[in-house]
PDB file of C-alpha atoms in Angstrom:
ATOM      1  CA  UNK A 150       3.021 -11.548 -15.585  1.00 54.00           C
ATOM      2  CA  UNK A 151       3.220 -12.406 -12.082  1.00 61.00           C
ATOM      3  CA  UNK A 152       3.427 -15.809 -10.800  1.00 63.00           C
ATOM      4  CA  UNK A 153       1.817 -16.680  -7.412  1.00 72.00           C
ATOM      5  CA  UNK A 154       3.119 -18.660  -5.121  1.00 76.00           C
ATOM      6  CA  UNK A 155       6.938 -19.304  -6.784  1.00 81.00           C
ATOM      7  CA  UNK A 156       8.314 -21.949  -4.477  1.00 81.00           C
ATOM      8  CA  UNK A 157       5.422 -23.605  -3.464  1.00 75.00           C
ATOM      9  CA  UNK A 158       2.704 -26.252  -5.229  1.00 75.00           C
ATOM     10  CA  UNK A 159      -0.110 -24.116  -4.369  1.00 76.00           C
ATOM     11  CA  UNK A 160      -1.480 -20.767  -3.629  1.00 74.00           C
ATOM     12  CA  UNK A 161      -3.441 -22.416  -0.885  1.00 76.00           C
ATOM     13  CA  UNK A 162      -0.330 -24.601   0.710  1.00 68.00           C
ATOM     14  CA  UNK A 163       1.228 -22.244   3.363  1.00 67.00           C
ATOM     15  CA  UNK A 164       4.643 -21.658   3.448  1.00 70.00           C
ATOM     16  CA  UNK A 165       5.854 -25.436   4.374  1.00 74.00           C
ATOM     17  CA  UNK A 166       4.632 -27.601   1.301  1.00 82.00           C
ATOM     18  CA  UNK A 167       7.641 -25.878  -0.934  1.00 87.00           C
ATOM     19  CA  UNK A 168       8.104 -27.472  -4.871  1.00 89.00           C
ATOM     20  CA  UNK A 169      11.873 -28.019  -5.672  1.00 93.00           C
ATOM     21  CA  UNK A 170      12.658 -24.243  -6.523  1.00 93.00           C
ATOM     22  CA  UNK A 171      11.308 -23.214  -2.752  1.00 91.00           C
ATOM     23  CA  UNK A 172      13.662 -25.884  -1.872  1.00 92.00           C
ATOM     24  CA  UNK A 173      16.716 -24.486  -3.925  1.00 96.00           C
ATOM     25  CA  UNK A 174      15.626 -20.675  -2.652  1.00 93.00           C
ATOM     26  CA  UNK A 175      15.928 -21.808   1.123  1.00 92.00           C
ATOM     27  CA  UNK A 176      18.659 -23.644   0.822  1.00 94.00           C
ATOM     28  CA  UNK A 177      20.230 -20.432  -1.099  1.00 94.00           C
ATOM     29  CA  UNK A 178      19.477 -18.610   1.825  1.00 94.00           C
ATOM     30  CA  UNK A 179      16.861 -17.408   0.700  1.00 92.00           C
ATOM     31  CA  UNK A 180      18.293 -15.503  -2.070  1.00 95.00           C
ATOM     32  CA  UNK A 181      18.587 -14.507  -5.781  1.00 95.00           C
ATOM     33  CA  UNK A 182      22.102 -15.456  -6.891  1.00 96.00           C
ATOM     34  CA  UNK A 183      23.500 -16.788 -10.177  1.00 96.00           C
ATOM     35  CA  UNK A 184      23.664 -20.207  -9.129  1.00 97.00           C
ATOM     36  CA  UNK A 185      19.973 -20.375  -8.505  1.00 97.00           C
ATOM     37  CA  UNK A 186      18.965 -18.077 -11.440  1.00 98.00           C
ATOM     38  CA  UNK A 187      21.236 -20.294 -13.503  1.00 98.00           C
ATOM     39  CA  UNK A 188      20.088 -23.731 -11.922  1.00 98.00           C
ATOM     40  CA  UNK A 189      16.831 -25.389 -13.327  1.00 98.00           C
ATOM     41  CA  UNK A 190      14.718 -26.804 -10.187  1.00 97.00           C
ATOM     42  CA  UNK A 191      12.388 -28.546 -12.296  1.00 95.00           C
ATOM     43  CA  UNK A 192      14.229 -29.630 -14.861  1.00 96.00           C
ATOM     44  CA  UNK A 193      12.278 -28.883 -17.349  1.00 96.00           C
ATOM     45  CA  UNK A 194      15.382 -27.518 -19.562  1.00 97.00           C
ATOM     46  CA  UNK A 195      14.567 -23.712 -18.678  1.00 97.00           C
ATOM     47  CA  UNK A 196      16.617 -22.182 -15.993  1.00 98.00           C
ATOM     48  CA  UNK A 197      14.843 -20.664 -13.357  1.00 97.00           C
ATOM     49  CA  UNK A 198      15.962 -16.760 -14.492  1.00 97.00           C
ATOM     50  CA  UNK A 199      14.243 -18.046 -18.343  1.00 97.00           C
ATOM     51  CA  UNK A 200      10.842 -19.282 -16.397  1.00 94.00           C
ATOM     52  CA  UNK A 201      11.175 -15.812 -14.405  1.00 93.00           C
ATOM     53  CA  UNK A 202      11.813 -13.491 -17.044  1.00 94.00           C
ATOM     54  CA  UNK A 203      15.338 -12.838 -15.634  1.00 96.00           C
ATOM     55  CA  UNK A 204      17.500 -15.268 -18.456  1.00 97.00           C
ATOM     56  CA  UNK A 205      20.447 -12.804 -18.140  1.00 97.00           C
ATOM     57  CA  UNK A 206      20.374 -13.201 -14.266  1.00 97.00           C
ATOM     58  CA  UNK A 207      20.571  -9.392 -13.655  1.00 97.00           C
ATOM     59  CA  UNK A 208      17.318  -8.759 -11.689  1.00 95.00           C
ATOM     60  CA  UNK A 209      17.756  -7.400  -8.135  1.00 94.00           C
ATOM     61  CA  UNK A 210      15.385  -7.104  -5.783  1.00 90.00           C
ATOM     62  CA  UNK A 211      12.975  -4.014  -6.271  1.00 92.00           C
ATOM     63  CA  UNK A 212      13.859  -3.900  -9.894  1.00 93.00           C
ATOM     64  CA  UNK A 213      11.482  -4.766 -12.486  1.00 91.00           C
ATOM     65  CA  UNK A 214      12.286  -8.384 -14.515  1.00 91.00           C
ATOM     66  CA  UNK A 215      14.026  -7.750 -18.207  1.00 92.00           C
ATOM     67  CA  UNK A 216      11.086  -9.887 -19.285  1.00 94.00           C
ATOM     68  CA  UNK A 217       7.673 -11.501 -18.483  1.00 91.00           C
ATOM     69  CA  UNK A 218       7.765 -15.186 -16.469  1.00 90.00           C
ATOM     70  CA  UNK A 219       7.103 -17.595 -18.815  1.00 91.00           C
ATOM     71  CA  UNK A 220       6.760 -21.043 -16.403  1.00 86.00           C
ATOM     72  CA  UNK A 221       6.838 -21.535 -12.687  1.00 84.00           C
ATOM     73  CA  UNK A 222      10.280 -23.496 -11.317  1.00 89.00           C
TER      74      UNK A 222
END
């Protein structure tokens, strides 16, 4: 499953109106690490490598998530 616009409240919202997770990934320099893949933006209980199908926070980029996204941080 692919989730659209990760980062941001809408698909329609260019690239400045960023949700909390946008705001974690620039301030992460714009990078997957373990601190963000561990952290939970939202805090909805689910870190954001659960809600991304990366729980074990092993993805890099060009690699294919260990499983689907299940929520949008």
């Amino acid at each position: 499953m692919v989730w659209e616009a990760v980062g941001h409240f809408s698909l329609y919202d260019g690239t400045a109106n960023k949700n909390p997770f946008g705001i974690d990934f620039r301030q992460n320099g714009m990078r997957w690490t373990q601190s963000l893949c561990k952290g939970d933006s939202d805090g909805d209980g689910l870190s954001n490598g659960e809600e991304l199908g990366d729980p074990n926070c092993t993805w890099t980029e060009g690699q294919t998530p260990d499983y689907d996204a299940i929520g949008h941080p």
